[in-house]
Coordinates of C-alpha atoms in Angstrom, one line a residue:
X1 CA 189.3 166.1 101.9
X2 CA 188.9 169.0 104.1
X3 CA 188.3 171.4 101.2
X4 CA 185.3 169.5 99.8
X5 CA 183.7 169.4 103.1
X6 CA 183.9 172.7 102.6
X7 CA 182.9 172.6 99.6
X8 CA 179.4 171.3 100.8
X9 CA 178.9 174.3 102.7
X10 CA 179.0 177.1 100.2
X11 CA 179.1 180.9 100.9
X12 CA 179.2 179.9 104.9
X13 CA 179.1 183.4 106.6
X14 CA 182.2 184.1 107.8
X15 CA 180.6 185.0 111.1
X16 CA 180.0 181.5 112.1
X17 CA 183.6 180.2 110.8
X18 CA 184.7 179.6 114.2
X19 CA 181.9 177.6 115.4
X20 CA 182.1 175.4 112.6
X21 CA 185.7 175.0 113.2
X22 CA 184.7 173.6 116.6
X23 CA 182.4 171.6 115.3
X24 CA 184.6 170.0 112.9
X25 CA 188.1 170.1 115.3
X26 CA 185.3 168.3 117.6
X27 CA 184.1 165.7 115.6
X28 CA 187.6 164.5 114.2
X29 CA 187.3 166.4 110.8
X30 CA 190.5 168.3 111.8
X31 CA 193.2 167.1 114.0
X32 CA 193.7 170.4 116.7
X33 CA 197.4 169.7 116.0
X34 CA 197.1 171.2 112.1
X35 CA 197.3 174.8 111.9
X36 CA 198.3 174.9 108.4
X37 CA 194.6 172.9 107.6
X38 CA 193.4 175.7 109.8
X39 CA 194.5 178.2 107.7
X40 CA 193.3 176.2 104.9
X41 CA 189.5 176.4 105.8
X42 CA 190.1 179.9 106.2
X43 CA 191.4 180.6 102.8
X44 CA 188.7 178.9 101.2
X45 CA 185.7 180.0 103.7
X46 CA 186.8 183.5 102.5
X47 CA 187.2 182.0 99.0
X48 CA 183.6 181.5 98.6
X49 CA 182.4 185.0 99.6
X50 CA 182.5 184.9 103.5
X51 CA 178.3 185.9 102.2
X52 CA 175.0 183.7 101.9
X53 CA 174.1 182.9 98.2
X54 CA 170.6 184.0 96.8
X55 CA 167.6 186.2 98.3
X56 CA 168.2 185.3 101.6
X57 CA 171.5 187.1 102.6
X58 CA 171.5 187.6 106.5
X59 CA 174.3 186.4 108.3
X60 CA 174.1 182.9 109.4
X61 CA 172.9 182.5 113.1
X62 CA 173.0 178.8 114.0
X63 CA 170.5 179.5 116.9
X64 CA 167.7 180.1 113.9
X65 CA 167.6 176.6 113.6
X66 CA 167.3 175.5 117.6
X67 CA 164.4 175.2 119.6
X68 CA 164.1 175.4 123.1
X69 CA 165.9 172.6 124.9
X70 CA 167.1 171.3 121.6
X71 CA 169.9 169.1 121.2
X72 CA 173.0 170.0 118.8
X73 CA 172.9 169.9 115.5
X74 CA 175.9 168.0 115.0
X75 CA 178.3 169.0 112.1
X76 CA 176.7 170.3 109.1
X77 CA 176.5 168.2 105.6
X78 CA 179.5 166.3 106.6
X79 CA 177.9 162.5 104.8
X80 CA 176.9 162.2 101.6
X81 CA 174.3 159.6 101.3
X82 CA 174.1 157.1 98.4
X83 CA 171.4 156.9 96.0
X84 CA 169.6 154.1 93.8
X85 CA 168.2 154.1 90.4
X86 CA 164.5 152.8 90.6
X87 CA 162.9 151.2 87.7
X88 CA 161.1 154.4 86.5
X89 CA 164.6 156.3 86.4
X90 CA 164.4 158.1 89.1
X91 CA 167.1 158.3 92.2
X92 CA 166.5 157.5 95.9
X93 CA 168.4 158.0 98.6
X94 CA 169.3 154.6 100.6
X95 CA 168.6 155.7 103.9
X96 CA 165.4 157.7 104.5
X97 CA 164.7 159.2 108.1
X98 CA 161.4 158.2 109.0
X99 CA 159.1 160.8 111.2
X100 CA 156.5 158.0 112.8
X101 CA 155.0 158.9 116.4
X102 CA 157.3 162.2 116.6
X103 CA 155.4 165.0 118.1
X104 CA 155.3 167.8 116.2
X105 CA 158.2 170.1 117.7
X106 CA 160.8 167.1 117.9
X107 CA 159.8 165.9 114.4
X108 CA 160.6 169.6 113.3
X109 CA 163.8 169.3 115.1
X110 CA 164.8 166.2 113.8
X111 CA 164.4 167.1 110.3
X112 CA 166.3 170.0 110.7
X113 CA 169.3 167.5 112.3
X114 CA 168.5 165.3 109.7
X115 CA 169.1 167.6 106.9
X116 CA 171.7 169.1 108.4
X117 CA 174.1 165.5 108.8
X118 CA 173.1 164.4 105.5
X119 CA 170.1 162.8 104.9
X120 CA 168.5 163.6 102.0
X121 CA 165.0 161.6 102.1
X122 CA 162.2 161.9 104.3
X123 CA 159.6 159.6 105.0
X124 CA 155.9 161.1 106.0
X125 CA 152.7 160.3 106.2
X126 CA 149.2 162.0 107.3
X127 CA 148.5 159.2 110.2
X128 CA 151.6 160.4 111.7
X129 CA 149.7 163.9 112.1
X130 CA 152.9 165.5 111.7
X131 CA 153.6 166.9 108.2
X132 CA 153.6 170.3 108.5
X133 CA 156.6 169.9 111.1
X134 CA 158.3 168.3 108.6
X135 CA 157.8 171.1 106.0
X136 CA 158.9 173.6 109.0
X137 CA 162.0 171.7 109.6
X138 CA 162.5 171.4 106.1
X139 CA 162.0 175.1 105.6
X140 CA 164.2 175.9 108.8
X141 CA 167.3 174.3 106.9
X142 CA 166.5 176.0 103.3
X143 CA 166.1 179.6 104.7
X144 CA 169.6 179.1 106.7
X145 CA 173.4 178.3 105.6
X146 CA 173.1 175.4 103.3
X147 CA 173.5 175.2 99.9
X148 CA 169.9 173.0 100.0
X149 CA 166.9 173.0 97.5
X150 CA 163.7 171.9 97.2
X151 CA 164.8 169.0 94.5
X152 CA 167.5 167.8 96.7
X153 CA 165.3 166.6 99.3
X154 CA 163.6 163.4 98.2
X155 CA 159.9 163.8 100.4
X156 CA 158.3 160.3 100.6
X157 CA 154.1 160.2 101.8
X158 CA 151.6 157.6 101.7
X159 CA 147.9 157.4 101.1
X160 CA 145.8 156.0 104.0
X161 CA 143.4 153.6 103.9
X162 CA 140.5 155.5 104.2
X163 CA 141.1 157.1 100.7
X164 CA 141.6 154.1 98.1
X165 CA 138.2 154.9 96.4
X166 CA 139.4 156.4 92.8
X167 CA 137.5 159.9 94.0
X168 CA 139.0 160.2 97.0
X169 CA 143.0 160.0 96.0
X170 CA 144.2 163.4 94.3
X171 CA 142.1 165.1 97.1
X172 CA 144.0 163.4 99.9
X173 CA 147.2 163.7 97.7
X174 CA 146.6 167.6 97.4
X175 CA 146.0 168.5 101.2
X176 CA 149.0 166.1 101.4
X177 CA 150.9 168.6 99.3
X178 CA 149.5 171.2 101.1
X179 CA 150.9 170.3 104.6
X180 CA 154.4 169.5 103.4
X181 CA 154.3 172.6 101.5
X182 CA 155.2 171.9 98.1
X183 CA 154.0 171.0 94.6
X184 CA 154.8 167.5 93.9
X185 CA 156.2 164.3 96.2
X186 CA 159.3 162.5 94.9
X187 CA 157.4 158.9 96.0
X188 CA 153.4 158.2 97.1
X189 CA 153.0 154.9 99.0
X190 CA 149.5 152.8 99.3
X191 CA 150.4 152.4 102.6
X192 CA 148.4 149.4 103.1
X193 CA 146.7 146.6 100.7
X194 CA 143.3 146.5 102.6
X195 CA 141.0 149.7 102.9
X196 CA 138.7 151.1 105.7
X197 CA 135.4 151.8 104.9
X198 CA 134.9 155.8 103.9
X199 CA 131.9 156.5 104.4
X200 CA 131.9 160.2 102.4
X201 CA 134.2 162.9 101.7
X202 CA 134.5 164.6 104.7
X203 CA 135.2 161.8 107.4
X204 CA 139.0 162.4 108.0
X205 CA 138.7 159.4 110.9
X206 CA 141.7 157.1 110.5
X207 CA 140.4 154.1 112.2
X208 CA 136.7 154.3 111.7
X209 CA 135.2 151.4 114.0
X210 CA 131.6 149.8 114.3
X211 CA 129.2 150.0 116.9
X212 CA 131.2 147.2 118.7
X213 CA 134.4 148.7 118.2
X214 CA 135.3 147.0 115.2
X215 CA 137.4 148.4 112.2
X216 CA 135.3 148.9 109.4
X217 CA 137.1 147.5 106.4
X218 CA 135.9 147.1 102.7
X219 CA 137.1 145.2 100.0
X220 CA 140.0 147.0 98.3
X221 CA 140.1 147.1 94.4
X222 CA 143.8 147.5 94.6
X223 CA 144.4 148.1 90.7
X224 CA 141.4 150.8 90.6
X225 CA 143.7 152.3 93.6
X226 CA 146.7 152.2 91.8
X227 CA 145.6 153.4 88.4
X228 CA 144.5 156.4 90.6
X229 CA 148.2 156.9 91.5
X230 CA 149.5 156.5 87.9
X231 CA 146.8 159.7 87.0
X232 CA 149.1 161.2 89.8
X233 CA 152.3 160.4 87.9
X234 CA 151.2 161.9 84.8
X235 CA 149.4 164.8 86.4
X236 CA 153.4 165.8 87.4
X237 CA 151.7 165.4 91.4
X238 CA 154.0 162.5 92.0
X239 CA 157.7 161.5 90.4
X240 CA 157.4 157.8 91.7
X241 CA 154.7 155.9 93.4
X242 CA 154.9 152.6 95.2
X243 CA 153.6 150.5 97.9
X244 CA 154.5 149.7 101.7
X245 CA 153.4 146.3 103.4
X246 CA 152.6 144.3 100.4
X247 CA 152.7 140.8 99.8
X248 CA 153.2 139.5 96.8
X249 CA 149.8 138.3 96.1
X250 CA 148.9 142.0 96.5
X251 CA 151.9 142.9 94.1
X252 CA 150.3 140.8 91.5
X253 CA 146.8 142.3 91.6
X254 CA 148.5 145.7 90.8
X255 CA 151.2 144.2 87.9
X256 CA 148.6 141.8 86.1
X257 CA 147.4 145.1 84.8
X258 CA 148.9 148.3 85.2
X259 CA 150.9 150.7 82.7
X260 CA 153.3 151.9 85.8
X261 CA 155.6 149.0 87.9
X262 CA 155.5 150.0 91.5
X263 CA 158.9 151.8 92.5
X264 CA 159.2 150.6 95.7
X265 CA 158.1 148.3 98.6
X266 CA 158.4 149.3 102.2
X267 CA 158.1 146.6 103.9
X268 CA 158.8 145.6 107.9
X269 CA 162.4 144.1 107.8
X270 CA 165.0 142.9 110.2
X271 CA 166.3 139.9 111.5
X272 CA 163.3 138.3 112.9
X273 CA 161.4 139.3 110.1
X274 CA 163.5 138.3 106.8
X275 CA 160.5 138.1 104.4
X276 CA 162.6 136.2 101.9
X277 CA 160.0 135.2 99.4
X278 CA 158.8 138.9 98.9
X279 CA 162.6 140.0 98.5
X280 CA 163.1 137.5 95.7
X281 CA 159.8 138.7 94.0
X282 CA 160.8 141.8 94.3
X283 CA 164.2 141.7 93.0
X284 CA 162.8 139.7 90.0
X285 CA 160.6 142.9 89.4
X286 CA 163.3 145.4 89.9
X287 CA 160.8 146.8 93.0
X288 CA 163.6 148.4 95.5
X289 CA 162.8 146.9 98.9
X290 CA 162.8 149.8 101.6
X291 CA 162.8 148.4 105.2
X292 CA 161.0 150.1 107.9
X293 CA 160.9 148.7 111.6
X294 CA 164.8 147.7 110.5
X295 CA 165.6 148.2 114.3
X296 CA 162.6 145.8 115.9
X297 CA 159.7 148.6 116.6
X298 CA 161.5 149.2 120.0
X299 CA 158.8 152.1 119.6
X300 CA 155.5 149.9 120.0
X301 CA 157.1 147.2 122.5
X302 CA 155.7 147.3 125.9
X303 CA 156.6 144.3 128.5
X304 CA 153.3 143.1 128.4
X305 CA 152.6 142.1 124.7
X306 CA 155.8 139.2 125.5
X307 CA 157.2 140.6 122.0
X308 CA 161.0 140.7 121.6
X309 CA 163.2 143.4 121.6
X310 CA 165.3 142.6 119.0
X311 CA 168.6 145.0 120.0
X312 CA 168.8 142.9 123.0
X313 CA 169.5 139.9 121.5
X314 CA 172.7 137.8 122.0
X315 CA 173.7 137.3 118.5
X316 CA 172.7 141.4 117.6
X317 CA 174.7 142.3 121.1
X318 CA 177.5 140.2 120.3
X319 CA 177.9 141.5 116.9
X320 CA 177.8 145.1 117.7
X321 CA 180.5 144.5 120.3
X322 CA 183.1 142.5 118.4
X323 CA 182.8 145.9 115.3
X324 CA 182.8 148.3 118.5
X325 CA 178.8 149.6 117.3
X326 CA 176.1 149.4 118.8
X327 CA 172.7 147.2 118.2
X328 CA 171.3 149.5 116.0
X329 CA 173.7 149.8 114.0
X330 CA 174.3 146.6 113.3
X331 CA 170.7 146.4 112.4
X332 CA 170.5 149.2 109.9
X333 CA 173.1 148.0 108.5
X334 CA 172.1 144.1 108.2
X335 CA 169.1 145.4 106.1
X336 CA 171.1 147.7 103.8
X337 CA 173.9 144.9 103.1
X338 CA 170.6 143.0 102.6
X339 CA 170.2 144.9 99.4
X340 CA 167.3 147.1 101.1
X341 CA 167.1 150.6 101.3
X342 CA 166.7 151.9 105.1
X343 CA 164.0 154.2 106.8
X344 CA 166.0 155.1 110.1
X345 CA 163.9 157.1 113.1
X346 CA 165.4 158.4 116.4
X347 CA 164.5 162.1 118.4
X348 CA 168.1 162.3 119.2
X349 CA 170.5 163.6 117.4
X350 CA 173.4 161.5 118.2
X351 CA 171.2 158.4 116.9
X352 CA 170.7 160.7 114.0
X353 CA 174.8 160.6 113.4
X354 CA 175.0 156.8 114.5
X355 CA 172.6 155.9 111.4
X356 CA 175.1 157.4 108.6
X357 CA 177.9 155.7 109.9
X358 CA 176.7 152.4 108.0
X359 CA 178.6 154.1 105.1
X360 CA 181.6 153.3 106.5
X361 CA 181.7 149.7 107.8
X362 CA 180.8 146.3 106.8
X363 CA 179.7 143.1 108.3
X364 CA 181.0 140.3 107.7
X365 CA 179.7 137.3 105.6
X366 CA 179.9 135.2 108.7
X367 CA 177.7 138.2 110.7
X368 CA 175.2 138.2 108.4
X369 CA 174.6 134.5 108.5
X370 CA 174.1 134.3 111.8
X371 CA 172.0 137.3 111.8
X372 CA 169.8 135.7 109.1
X373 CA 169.4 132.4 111.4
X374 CA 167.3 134.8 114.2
X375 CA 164.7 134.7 111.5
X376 CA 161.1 133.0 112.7
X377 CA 158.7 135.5 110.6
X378 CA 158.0 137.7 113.8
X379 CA 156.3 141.0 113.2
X380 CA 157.3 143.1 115.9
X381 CA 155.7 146.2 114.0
X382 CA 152.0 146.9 115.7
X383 CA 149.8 148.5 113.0
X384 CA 148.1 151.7 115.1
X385 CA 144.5 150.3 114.8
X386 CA 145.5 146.6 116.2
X387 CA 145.9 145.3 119.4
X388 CA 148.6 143.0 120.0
X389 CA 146.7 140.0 120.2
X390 CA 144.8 140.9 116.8
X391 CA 148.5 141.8 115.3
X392 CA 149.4 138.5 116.6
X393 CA 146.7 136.7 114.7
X394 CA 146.6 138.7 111.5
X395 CA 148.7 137.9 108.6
X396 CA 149.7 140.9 106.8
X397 CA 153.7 142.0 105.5

């Protein structure tokens, strides 16, 4: 066991061996009482060259990938996450770190830590105005002591709702591209099933609003958007495309005539928010159900909008106490032994390490009941153009 840990860190220089040792001795990888595992590590650090692999063959200084004030890495490529087959063939990671509201130096950051622990997908989009500190994170972890490629990161992005028109999407898609620094995504979202009126090429306003204040929205030709995405797919742009906050009418528009089955739906999930009829149409389908919000949009909760905050709930509390978790947790994992994928966020790095550790537990059958009776179809995820009270009397996924 200790060897292939190892193992994921090929051609480690041999002039960072003894912080890594910490690192593991600190993290319970090695018990301080085993010399002889010790010596182990050794042999097989200087086994695999004591050297970086490739062009890049400076010695590895872990303060390359720290920024000021920055919080520890954290053990590197220590979890290996699982993946899914999706209906075209391709593989997805189950859990996906998500990047939404992180400014741009903590999202950089985070990615990095991200990488680093053992995620392997990473979910982006241009409203978060952050993409390019994903590709520097990104870039931060390839150019230093990891064995890391471009094809082993699964990059996830979405097209906004300003750019459905057919003429609009490989432009957006390209400067898309362009910010995360590489030639093709592994997935491409419709973020959203309704579309804001674009009023020509070169308004890049998200939320473009009336004279009153009013979002402008248009009616969205869903299938004219999405055989716009499947040009992607064959243009080699895109490996999979999908959709996030779709209903099932909305599905159907799309598969009543359409030569590509959505991939994926990411879609707000967590106990209050079960969306069981979706689930079961998706399933039918084979469309992987990827939950976002999984941990209750503590992000967007403020005491005035009298939402709940989910991770301070009795039955959630009580749950994460009697397995010794905490909330969250308990959360992240409710939606993956749900059958969903996960999109975790957190700017700290030991929430980063919290989320993997739903590889190693389970709840039980009598936990996940009771966590399914919180459900009461609350949305607790505000969309970024909506006020709580329009939220509140919207009905959207």
């Amino acid at each position: 066991q200790t060897q292939s840990t190892w193992g994921k860190i090929p051609n480690m220089a041999m002039s960072s061996l003894s912080l890594v040792c910490k690192r593991l001795f600190s993290h319970g990888a090695v018990p301080r009482s085993s010399p002889k595992q010790v010596r182990k590590l050794r042999a097989f650090a200087f086994q695999k060259g004591g050297r970086m692999g490739g062009a890049n063959k400076r010695d590895f200084n872990p303060k390359e990938t720290e920024t000021t004030n920055a919080e520890p890495i954290g053990p590197p490529l220590v979890v290996s996450v699982p993946t899914i087959q999706l209906n075209d063939g391709n593989k997805m990671p189950v859990l996906g770190l998500g990047t939404a509201n992180m400014a741009a130096d903590v999202c950089s950051r985070i990615v990095s830590t991200g990488l680093r622990a053992g995620y392997r997908h990473i979910d982006c989009s241009p409203i978060y105005n952050n993409q390019q500190a994903v590709a520097e994170g990104i870039g931060r972890v390839l150019d230093t002591a990891t064995h890391l490629r471009r094809e082993d990161i699964f990059l996830t992005s979405k097209l906004w709702n300003t750019h459905h028109k057919m003429q609009y999407i490989k432009p957006t898609l390209e400067k898309t591209l362009k910010e995360l620094g590489v030639d093709y995504l592994d997935m491409y979202l419709i973020n959203w099933p309704f579309a804001f009126t674009h009023k020509h090429a070169a308004e890049d306003h998200p939320f473009p609003r009336d004279a009153e204040g009013h979002i402008r929205y248009e009616d969205s030709r869903l299938a004219e958007t999405w055989a716009a995405m499947e040009d992607m797919v064959r243009l080699g742009l895109v490996r999979s495309i999908g959709v996030s906050n779709f209903d099932t009418d909305d599905l159907k528009q799309i598969m009543d005539d359409c030569s590509i089955i959505p991939a994926v739906n990411q879609i707000e999930f967590h106990p209050y928010c079960i969306h069981e009829g979706i689930l079961n149409f998706c399933h039918k389908h084979n469309i992987q159900v990827v939950g976002h919000t999984v941990l209750g949009g503590q992000d967007y909760l403020k005491s005035e909008t009298g939402l709940h905050n989910l991770k301070e709930d009795p039955t959630v509390v009580g749950i994460a106490q009697s397995h010794r978790r905490t909330p969250a947790q308990v959360l992240s994992l409710f939606a993956y032994q749900s059958g969903l994928s996960v999109i975790a966020k957190s700017a700290h790095a030991k929430h980063i390490h919290e989320n993997l550790d739903m590889f190693t537990w389970r709840l039980t059958d009598e936990d996940m009941k009771e966590l399914r009776k919180l459900n009461r179809n609350e949305h607790l995820h505000i969309p970024p153009w909506m006020t709580v009270d329009e939220m509140l009397n919207t009905d959207f996924v």
